Amino acid sequence: MAPTAGTTRDVIQEPANWRTVPFLLTDTAGMFGQSEDPLQKIVHEHGRKAVLNADVFVFVVDGREGLVPADYEIASAVRSTGRPVIVAINKTDDRRARAGSLDFYELGFEPVVEISAEHGQGIGDLLDEVIERLPAKTEEQKAEAPEPRIAIVGRPNVGKSSLVNRVLREERMLVSDLAGTTRDAVDTKFRWHQRQFRIVDTAGIRKPGRVARSGQVEAVSVLTARRAIADADVVVLVIDATLGASDQDGAIAGEAERAGRSVIIAVNKWDLVKGEGADFAKTFDDKLRFQLKFLEYAPIVHISALTGERTPKLLEAVERVLAERTRRVPTPELNRFLQEVTAAHPIASGGRKAVRILYAAQVGVSPPTFALFTNVQTELHFSYERFLKNRLRERFGFAGTPIRLQVRKRKH
Ligand code: GDP
């Protein structure tokens, strides 16, 4: 497949679009590889020339079959164009294919995306990579691109509605209310710093059912939060500065982590605790970190939805974590780094054979996902996994976003 801006003959082309960005998708089926038929050969040559005008190449390889000589032939043809090449490893629904995917990094292209055409897995990520590499988008297309979605969640009365209203009022840029696609809620679009955002709203957030018994209200708000989290890119977990975190906040945070969403902790009503002295913020945050242990990567922002203090900081944090979610670490840099780390702290193994990471690659974004190819079939101990994630964060950032590690025994 090769989306192209030009027009070609003799090849199958289909107009397509992703996230409102239109492009022409060219199928090169049968264009590469050997053929005995001289006529076929001429067609191939012709088609090839046309195809090599593409703006972006999606180089599809067969994960089950592994790297084959024909792949090198195609690699050199597309490399010679100097255009962006995305390697798509197909059939990675198969565990053996996933274990072998490391070989394709030898081709020397980035990014490498794992897909399953049959199961439709990874196709969205692949298309995101494609449109990112297309020649400059028009302003109109940029404006139409779907905006990042923010979910504002938390217990009743922490100030979620006040915060939503504050953000919208302060920025004075309410654009429109949009009917939700999957549920009967209404999302709100707004613009900030030239960028569009969307607040994922649920009926429950705007109109909390305060008439219900308090236990029920809590349960309902976790449910509402869960729906909002599923629809969001970034989750703003609002906590009342006068009350601190609760078990319910822990549950919401866990939900965000499992769903792979970025999280920012907004400690609201800071105006009420400002007089508490210089150490208060530190003591408060330490306690919060202790209570929400696994959210150590989430930035904490102290705000007041009532006065508007530091709410712009919250939006800055949203922008920052959005950028971190899609960060990609180049494979050579990642491997150098992991070699250093594992040399200093070898992986403890229960078995007889020492566990070594032979190679690593970032196989996904949003959330950043890393595959570690090992010499033996193993699982990382919880504490080692945590250690690696912390080192990755120290080195590469990834503020606010969960990190996923997958261990795969290398196929021989
Ligand atoms: P929600 O249930 O989480 O949506 O909370 P609301 O936005 O309805 O706020 C609950 C109460 O807290 C209201 O009385 C608000 O006026 C108040 N409140 C919200 N934010 C702040 C804040 O930053 N400071 C203070 N002092 N009060 C706030």
Short mmCIF file of N, CA and C and ligand atoms in Angstrom, two decimals, residues 155-162 205 208 210 268-269 271-272 304-306, ligand 1:
data_model
loop_
_atom_site.label_atom_id
_atom_site.label_comp_id
_atom_site.label_asym_id
_atom_site.label_seq_id
_atom_site.Cartn_x
_atom_site.Cartn_y
_atom_site.Cartn_z
N ARG A 155 -14.84 12.64 42.64
CA ARG A 155 -16.01 12.44 43.50
C ARG A 155 -17.00 13.60 43.38
N PRO A 156 -18.21 13.39 43.82
CA PRO A 156 -19.17 14.50 43.80
C PRO A 156 -18.66 15.66 44.66
N ASN A 157 -18.95 16.86 44.22
CA ASN A 157 -18.64 18.08 44.98
C ASN A 157 -17.18 18.52 45.02
N VAL A 158 -16.31 17.83 44.30
CA VAL A 158 -14.91 18.27 44.30
C VAL A 158 -14.72 19.50 43.41
N GLY A 159 -15.71 19.78 42.57
CA GLY A 159 -15.62 20.99 41.75
C GLY A 159 -15.45 20.71 40.26
N LYS A 160 -15.92 19.58 39.80
CA LYS A 160 -15.76 19.23 38.38
C LYS A 160 -16.52 20.20 37.48
N SER A 161 -17.79 20.42 37.81
CA SER A 161 -18.59 21.32 36.97
C SER A 161 -18.00 22.72 37.00
N SER A 162 -17.61 23.15 38.20
CA SER A 162 -17.01 24.49 38.31
C SER A 162 -15.78 24.58 37.44
N ILE A 205 -21.70 14.01 35.07
CA ILE A 205 -20.74 15.00 35.52
C ILE A 205 -21.41 16.37 35.67
N PRO A 208 -24.98 15.90 38.66
CA PRO A 208 -24.81 14.77 39.57
C PRO A 208 -26.12 14.45 40.30
N ARG A 210 -27.57 14.05 43.08
CA ARG A 210 -27.31 14.23 44.52
C ARG A 210 -28.48 13.79 45.40
N ASN A 268 -8.14 20.65 43.64
CA ASN A 268 -8.99 21.84 43.53
C ASN A 268 -9.30 22.44 44.91
N LYS A 269 -9.87 23.62 44.89
CA LYS A 269 -10.21 24.41 46.10
C LYS A 269 -8.95 24.80 46.85
N ASP A 271 -7.69 27.55 47.04
CA ASP A 271 -7.93 28.83 47.72
C ASP A 271 -8.26 28.63 49.20
N LEU A 272 -8.85 27.47 49.52
CA LEU A 272 -9.27 27.22 50.91
C LEU A 272 -8.12 26.78 51.81
N SER A 304 -7.68 26.47 41.62
CA SER A 304 -8.95 26.87 42.20
C SER A 304 -9.91 27.18 41.06
N ALA A 305 -10.89 26.31 40.94
CA ALA A 305 -11.87 26.51 39.87
C ALA A 305 -12.68 27.77 40.17
N LEU A 306 -12.80 28.07 41.47
CA LEU A 306 -13.60 29.22 41.89
C LEU A 306 -12.94 30.54 41.48
P1 GDP B 1 -18.95 18.63 41.20
O1 GDP B 1 -20.01 17.88 41.90
O2 GDP B 1 -17.65 17.89 41.28
O3 GDP B 1 -19.26 19.02 39.80
O4 GDP B 1 -18.68 19.97 42.04
P2 GDP B 1 -19.25 21.45 41.78
O5 GDP B 1 -18.53 22.08 40.67
O6 GDP B 1 -20.71 21.39 41.70
O7 GDP B 1 -18.76 22.16 43.11
C1 GDP B 1 -19.20 21.76 44.39
C2 GDP B 1 -19.08 22.91 45.35
O8 GDP B 1 -17.71 23.29 45.54
C3 GDP B 1 -19.78 24.16 44.86
O9 GDP B 1 -20.42 24.78 45.97
C4 GDP B 1 -18.66 25.03 44.31
O10 GDP B 1 -18.94 26.40 44.40
C5 GDP B 1 -17.52 24.66 45.22
N1 GDP B 1 -16.21 24.84 44.58
C6 GDP B 1 -15.84 24.34 43.39
N2 GDP B 1 -14.57 24.69 43.12
C7 GDP B 1 -14.13 25.44 44.14
C8 GDP B 1 -12.87 26.09 44.45
O11 GDP B 1 -11.91 26.07 43.70
N3 GDP B 1 -12.82 26.74 45.63
C9 GDP B 1 -13.86 26.79 46.50
N4 GDP B 1 -13.69 27.46 47.64
N5 GDP B 1 -15.03 26.20 46.24
C10 GDP B 1 -15.18 25.52 45.09
#
